[in-house]
Amino acid sequence: MKFYSLKNPTNKSNFKDAVIKGIADDKGLYFPEEIKKLPTNFWETIENYTNEEIAFTLIRPFVDNMDDATLKQILSETLSFDFPVKQIEKNIYALELFHGPTMAFKDVGARFMARCLQHYNSNNVTVLVATSGDTGGAVANGFYKVSGVNVVILYPKGKVSDIQEKQLTTLGENITALEVSGTFDVCQDMVKTAFLDKEITDRMQLTSANSINVARWLPQMFYFAFAYRDLKKHDKEVIFSVPSGNFGNICAGMLAQKLGMPIKTFIASTNQNNVVTRFLQTNKYEPKPTIPTISNAMDVGNPSNFVRILELYNQDIEKLKEHLKSFSFTDEKTKETLVKLHQKNNYIADPHGAVGYLGLKEFGLSDNQIGVFLETAHPIKFLDVVEPLLQLKMAIPEQINSVLNQKKHSIEIATYQELKEFLIKK
Ligand SMILES: *Cc1c(COP(=O)(O)O)cnc(C)c1O
């Protein structure tokens, strides 16, 4: 399978090189040249398939330079935890994606990508990644001790939760955390500048582990298909509401739809960082600086994957609007919903999941529809918000407990020059 750059369709690469490079030389995101529907029969009999079989069927066409047995092995390691669908209300379900090692859905993409890089045996790759919260932990954990790969994570000082910070600053070994005075957008800009800086790229192979990397992005198709399988027996139309920041997750769901998954509607639920919500109303794409919110993993002013969504629809905005809805919510509304979900539905959501739930409510489900919101992180990761609001103490899961007592190691930086010096010294 070839992937082409969204900046120049004649600039092509195979999967292997797309994973190693992260982004094309012209700085375009990679996009698959061919998106072929899977046999209808696969979707009609999906209840007979295991998670690993579904994942293999979905991703096999995209992956090259890897035999079936290796791909199956990588998938079985990537997916070694549960993806339960829990009923919250009569026709509303939560797809819990937080049962992995860092308790965020990004574990799936990060684990898959790390294993691909290891398989391709590309020695001395430096993974450079900016995080607004959860990416850093998932990437640190997924790449920990992967030989030949150094990981450098930039995160905005004081703007990630304590648990998130511990998850990305305590591992050591091949993982370094850089604590940046500035917002997530500042971190992301530094990373983008580094990718363009010949003095750096002449010295080392840089790659990204954000959802711009195809090996992070594509595996996110899987759990939409798992949930579809689990809910198929109800014989109703399934609608996914995806709490969205960089729009990688929802874009992967929409790719699964192009592979024939019988889903008509996706809802991009956002916080006040709502450039896409506004775009679908006005047809004008007007990024704004990031606004900090309590759902901080979605504090993204200019989501990188939106160009992929447009490409999935051949830039046909009207067609896109038939399948993609978007609603945006304030922190006030999100807090109110966290309380309501706890008191009325006996469910402890995290702020991102609550935004997803709100999206379904705003959409307004009919009787023949089932709504699924993605619970993208365990509420414990946002305990500073959730505990005071619900007036309770949550038990700390083992995965989290094991990092909480570790010592934080980070290097503070404020300017691009400092990042550059750090990379070159390495
Ligand atoms: C990353 C993240 C999101 C946003 O996902 P995108 O793919 O960037 O849209 C939502 N919720 C949580 C908890 C996350 O970590």
PDB file of C-alpha atoms in Angstrom, residues 246-389:
ATOM      1  CA  ASN A 246      -6.573  16.691  17.048  1.00  0.00           C
ATOM      2  CA  PHE A 247      -9.332  14.715  15.259  1.00  0.00           C
ATOM      3  CA  GLY A 248      -7.194  11.598  14.763  1.00  0.00           C
ATOM      4  CA  ASN A 249      -9.569   9.323  16.635  1.00  0.00           C
ATOM      5  CA  ILE A 250     -12.743  10.373  14.848  1.00  0.00           C
ATOM      6  CA  CYS A 251     -10.926  10.381  11.510  1.00  0.00           C
ATOM      7  CA  ALA A 252      -9.988   6.725  12.075  1.00  0.00           C
ATOM      8  CA  GLY A 253     -13.655   5.916  12.795  1.00  0.00           C
ATOM      9  CA  MET A 254     -14.615   7.634   9.568  1.00  0.00           C
ATOM     10  CA  LEU A 255     -11.997   5.592   7.730  1.00  0.00           C
ATOM     11  CA  ALA A 256     -13.601   2.406   9.120  1.00  0.00           C
ATOM     12  CA  GLN A 257     -16.870   3.735   7.729  1.00  0.00           C
ATOM     13  CA  LYS A 258     -15.179   3.954   4.302  1.00  0.00           C
ATOM     14  CA  LEU A 259     -14.153   0.316   4.736  1.00  0.00           C
ATOM     15  CA  GLY A 260     -17.849  -0.463   4.854  1.00  0.00           C
ATOM     16  CA  MET A 261     -18.643  -0.278   8.572  1.00  0.00           C
ATOM     17  CA  PRO A 262     -22.393   0.387   8.548  1.00  0.00           C
ATOM     18  CA  ILE A 263     -22.291   3.678  10.466  1.00  0.00           C
ATOM     19  CA  LYS A 264     -23.878   6.768   8.972  1.00  0.00           C
ATOM     20  CA  THR A 265     -23.181   9.472  11.503  1.00  0.00           C
ATOM     21  CA  PHE A 266     -20.227  10.568  13.576  1.00  0.00           C
ATOM     22  CA  ILE A 267     -20.390  13.377  16.099  1.00  0.00           C
ATOM     23  CA  ALA A 268     -17.262  15.377  16.843  1.00  0.00           C
ATOM     24  CA  SER A 269     -17.815  16.633  20.374  1.00  0.00           C
ATOM     25  CA  THR A 270     -15.503  19.447  21.359  1.00  0.00           C
ATOM     26  CA  ASN A 271     -14.840  21.811  24.226  1.00  0.00           C
ATOM     27  CA  GLN A 272     -14.461  25.543  23.605  1.00  0.00           C
ATOM     28  CA  ASN A 273     -11.654  24.783  21.167  1.00  0.00           C
ATOM     29  CA  ASN A 274     -14.215  24.403  18.444  1.00  0.00           C
ATOM     30  CA  VAL A 275     -12.758  25.342  15.073  1.00  0.00           C
ATOM     31  CA  VAL A 276     -14.413  22.331  13.391  1.00  0.00           C
ATOM     32  CA  THR A 277     -17.796  22.936  15.002  1.00  0.00           C
ATOM     33  CA  ARG A 278     -17.683  26.471  13.624  1.00  0.00           C
ATOM     34  CA  PHE A 279     -16.443  25.248  10.248  1.00  0.00           C
ATOM     35  CA  LEU A 280     -19.450  22.968   9.802  1.00  0.00           C
ATOM     36  CA  GLN A 281     -21.719  25.947  10.516  1.00  0.00           C
ATOM     37  CA  THR A 282     -19.970  28.548   8.377  1.00  0.00           C
ATOM     38  CA  ASN A 283     -17.758  26.646   5.883  1.00  0.00           C
ATOM     39  CA  LYS A 284     -14.919  28.843   7.136  1.00  0.00           C
ATOM     40  CA  TYR A 285     -11.912  27.230   8.764  1.00  0.00           C
ATOM     41  CA  GLU A 286     -10.669  29.774  11.275  1.00  0.00           C
ATOM     42  CA  PRO A 287      -8.230  28.410  13.853  1.00  0.00           C
ATOM     43  CA  LYS A 288      -7.934  30.319  17.094  1.00  0.00           C
ATOM     44  CA  PRO A 289      -5.342  30.195  19.871  1.00  0.00           C
ATOM     45  CA  THR A 290      -5.932  27.379  22.343  1.00  0.00           C
ATOM     46  CA  ILE A 291      -8.263  27.983  25.257  1.00  0.00           C
ATOM     47  CA  PRO A 292      -7.408  25.957  28.395  1.00  0.00           C
ATOM     48  CA  THR A 293     -10.297  23.757  29.574  1.00  0.00           C
ATOM     49  CA  ILE A 294     -10.950  20.894  32.004  1.00  0.00           C
ATOM     50  CA  SER A 295     -10.885  18.448  29.072  1.00  0.00           C
ATOM     51  CA  ASN A 296      -7.297  19.429  28.340  1.00  0.00           C
ATOM     52  CA  ALA A 297      -6.430  16.608  25.949  1.00  0.00           C
ATOM     53  CA  MET A 298      -8.776  18.358  23.524  1.00  0.00           C
ATOM     54  CA  ASP A 299      -7.257  21.803  23.934  1.00  0.00           C
ATOM     55  CA  VAL A 300      -6.156  22.042  20.338  1.00  0.00           C
ATOM     56  CA  GLY A 301      -6.629  25.249  18.367  1.00  0.00           C
ATOM     57  CA  ASN A 302      -5.826  23.856  14.916  1.00  0.00           C
ATOM     58  CA  PRO A 303      -6.432  20.108  14.687  1.00  0.00           C
ATOM     59  CA  SER A 304      -3.896  18.440  12.377  1.00  0.00           C
ATOM     60  CA  ASN A 305      -6.078  15.547  11.222  1.00  0.00           C
ATOM     61  CA  PHE A 306      -8.924  17.623   9.865  1.00  0.00           C
ATOM     62  CA  VAL A 307      -7.192  17.684   6.465  1.00  0.00           C
ATOM     63  CA  ARG A 308      -7.486  13.900   6.439  1.00  0.00           C
ATOM     64  CA  ILE A 309     -11.217  14.067   7.101  1.00  0.00           C
ATOM     65  CA  LEU A 310     -11.634  16.475   4.179  1.00  0.00           C
ATOM     66  CA  GLU A 311      -9.625  14.114   1.984  1.00  0.00           C
ATOM     67  CA  LEU A 312     -11.819  11.157   2.992  1.00  0.00           C
ATOM     68  CA  TYR A 313     -14.679  13.167   1.489  1.00  0.00           C
ATOM     69  CA  ASN A 314     -12.712  14.432  -1.526  1.00  0.00           C
ATOM     70  CA  GLN A 315     -13.022  17.972  -0.146  1.00  0.00           C
ATOM     71  CA  ASP A 316     -16.801  17.771  -0.643  1.00  0.00           C
ATOM     72  CA  ILE A 317     -17.974  19.730   2.389  1.00  0.00           C
ATOM     73  CA  GLU A 318     -21.686  19.204   1.774  1.00  0.00           C
ATOM     74  CA  LYS A 319     -21.217  15.439   1.548  1.00  0.00           C
ATOM     75  CA  LEU A 320     -19.095  15.520   4.692  1.00  0.00           C
ATOM     76  CA  LYS A 321     -21.825  17.360   6.555  1.00  0.00           C
ATOM     77  CA  GLU A 322     -24.224  14.480   5.889  1.00  0.00           C
ATOM     78  CA  HIS A 323     -22.014  12.210   7.976  1.00  0.00           C
ATOM     79  CA  LEU A 324     -20.246  14.485  10.422  1.00  0.00           C
ATOM     80  CA  LYS A 325     -21.974  16.610  13.051  1.00  0.00           C
ATOM     81  CA  SER A 326     -20.174  18.673  15.639  1.00  0.00           C
ATOM     82  CA  PHE A 327     -21.163  20.356  18.880  1.00  0.00           C
ATOM     83  CA  SER A 328     -19.081  22.300  21.351  1.00  0.00           C
ATOM     84  CA  PHE A 329     -19.561  22.637  25.111  1.00  0.00           C
ATOM     85  CA  THR A 330     -18.380  24.883  27.908  1.00  0.00           C
ATOM     86  CA  ASP A 331     -16.613  23.658  31.030  1.00  0.00           C
ATOM     87  CA  GLU A 332     -19.708  24.677  33.005  1.00  0.00           C
ATOM     88  CA  LYS A 333     -21.894  22.337  30.987  1.00  0.00           C
ATOM     89  CA  THR A 334     -19.301  19.561  31.197  1.00  0.00           C
ATOM     90  CA  LYS A 335     -19.147  19.816  34.988  1.00  0.00           C
ATOM     91  CA  GLU A 336     -22.924  19.783  35.261  1.00  0.00           C
ATOM     92  CA  THR A 337     -22.937  16.636  33.131  1.00  0.00           C
ATOM     93  CA  LEU A 338     -20.278  14.876  35.220  1.00  0.00           C
ATOM     94  CA  VAL A 339     -22.495  15.425  38.256  1.00  0.00           C
ATOM     95  CA  LYS A 340     -25.636  14.330  36.436  1.00  0.00           C
ATOM     96  CA  LEU A 341     -24.022  11.171  35.066  1.00  0.00           C
ATOM     97  CA  HIS A 342     -22.909  10.268  38.563  1.00  0.00           C
ATOM     98  CA  GLN A 343     -26.144  11.065  40.382  1.00  0.00           C
ATOM     99  CA  LYS A 344     -28.684   9.850  37.829  1.00  0.00           C
ATOM    100  CA  ASN A 345     -26.787   7.163  35.928  1.00  0.00           C
ATOM    101  CA  ASN A 346     -24.382   6.029  38.607  1.00  0.00           C
ATOM    102  CA  TYR A 347     -21.487   6.463  36.187  1.00  0.00           C
ATOM    103  CA  ILE A 348     -18.233   8.275  36.831  1.00  0.00           C
ATOM    104  CA  ALA A 349     -17.139   9.778  33.529  1.00  0.00           C
ATOM    105  CA  ASP A 350     -14.033  11.815  32.859  1.00  0.00           C
ATOM    106  CA  PRO A 351     -14.375  15.339  31.412  1.00  0.00           C
ATOM    107  CA  HIS A 352     -13.685  14.138  27.833  1.00  0.00           C
ATOM    108  CA  GLY A 353     -16.246  11.354  28.043  1.00  0.00           C
ATOM    109  CA  ALA A 354     -18.754  13.832  29.478  1.00  0.00           C
ATOM    110  CA  VAL A 355     -18.255  16.055  26.419  1.00  0.00           C
ATOM    111  CA  GLY A 356     -18.888  12.978  24.252  1.00  0.00           C
ATOM    112  CA  TYR A 357     -22.085  12.197  26.140  1.00  0.00           C
ATOM    113  CA  LEU A 358     -23.239  15.792  25.714  1.00  0.00           C
ATOM    114  CA  GLY A 359     -22.721  15.470  21.961  1.00  0.00           C
ATOM    115  CA  LEU A 360     -25.228  12.610  21.829  1.00  0.00           C
ATOM    116  CA  LYS A 361     -27.744  14.596  23.862  1.00  0.00           C
ATOM    117  CA  GLU A 362     -27.386  17.630  21.650  1.00  0.00           C
ATOM    118  CA  PHE A 363     -27.720  15.503  18.513  1.00  0.00           C
ATOM    119  CA  GLY A 364     -30.990  14.063  19.814  1.00  0.00           C
ATOM    120  CA  LEU A 365     -31.238  10.308  19.292  1.00  0.00           C
ATOM    121  CA  SER A 366     -34.411   8.782  17.885  1.00  0.00           C
ATOM    122  CA  ASP A 367     -35.900   5.497  19.118  1.00  0.00           C
ATOM    123  CA  ASN A 368     -34.269   3.440  16.413  1.00  0.00           C
ATOM    124  CA  GLN A 369     -30.806   4.784  17.170  1.00  0.00           C
ATOM    125  CA  ILE A 370     -28.159   3.837  19.703  1.00  0.00           C
ATOM    126  CA  GLY A 371     -25.584   6.428  20.721  1.00  0.00           C
ATOM    127  CA  VAL A 372     -22.090   5.465  21.800  1.00  0.00           C
ATOM    128  CA  PHE A 373     -19.738   7.998  23.344  1.00  0.00           C
ATOM    129  CA  LEU A 374     -16.064   7.182  23.595  1.00  0.00           C
ATOM    130  CA  GLU A 375     -14.776   7.253  27.153  1.00  0.00           C
ATOM    131  CA  THR A 376     -11.255   8.213  26.137  1.00  0.00           C
ATOM    132  CA  ALA A 377      -9.595   8.307  29.577  1.00  0.00           C
ATOM    133  CA  HIS A 378     -10.151   6.888  33.044  1.00  0.00           C
ATOM    134  CA  PRO A 379     -11.639   9.551  35.364  1.00  0.00           C
ATOM    135  CA  ILE A 380      -8.769   9.031  37.812  1.00  0.00           C
ATOM    136  CA  LYS A 381      -6.519  10.825  35.327  1.00  0.00           C
ATOM    137  CA  PHE A 382      -8.553  13.957  35.954  1.00  0.00           C
ATOM    138  CA  LEU A 383      -9.105  13.506  39.660  1.00  0.00           C
ATOM    139  CA  ASP A 384      -8.435  17.198  40.387  1.00  0.00           C
ATOM    140  CA  VAL A 385     -11.647  17.928  38.468  1.00  0.00           C
ATOM    141  CA  VAL A 386     -13.734  14.845  39.150  1.00  0.00           C
ATOM    142  CA  GLU A 387     -13.246  14.254  42.885  1.00  0.00           C
ATOM    143  CA  PRO A 388     -14.190  17.699  44.253  1.00  0.00           C
ATOM    144  CA  LEU A 389     -17.104  17.903  41.850  1.00  0.00           C
TER     145      LEU A 389
END
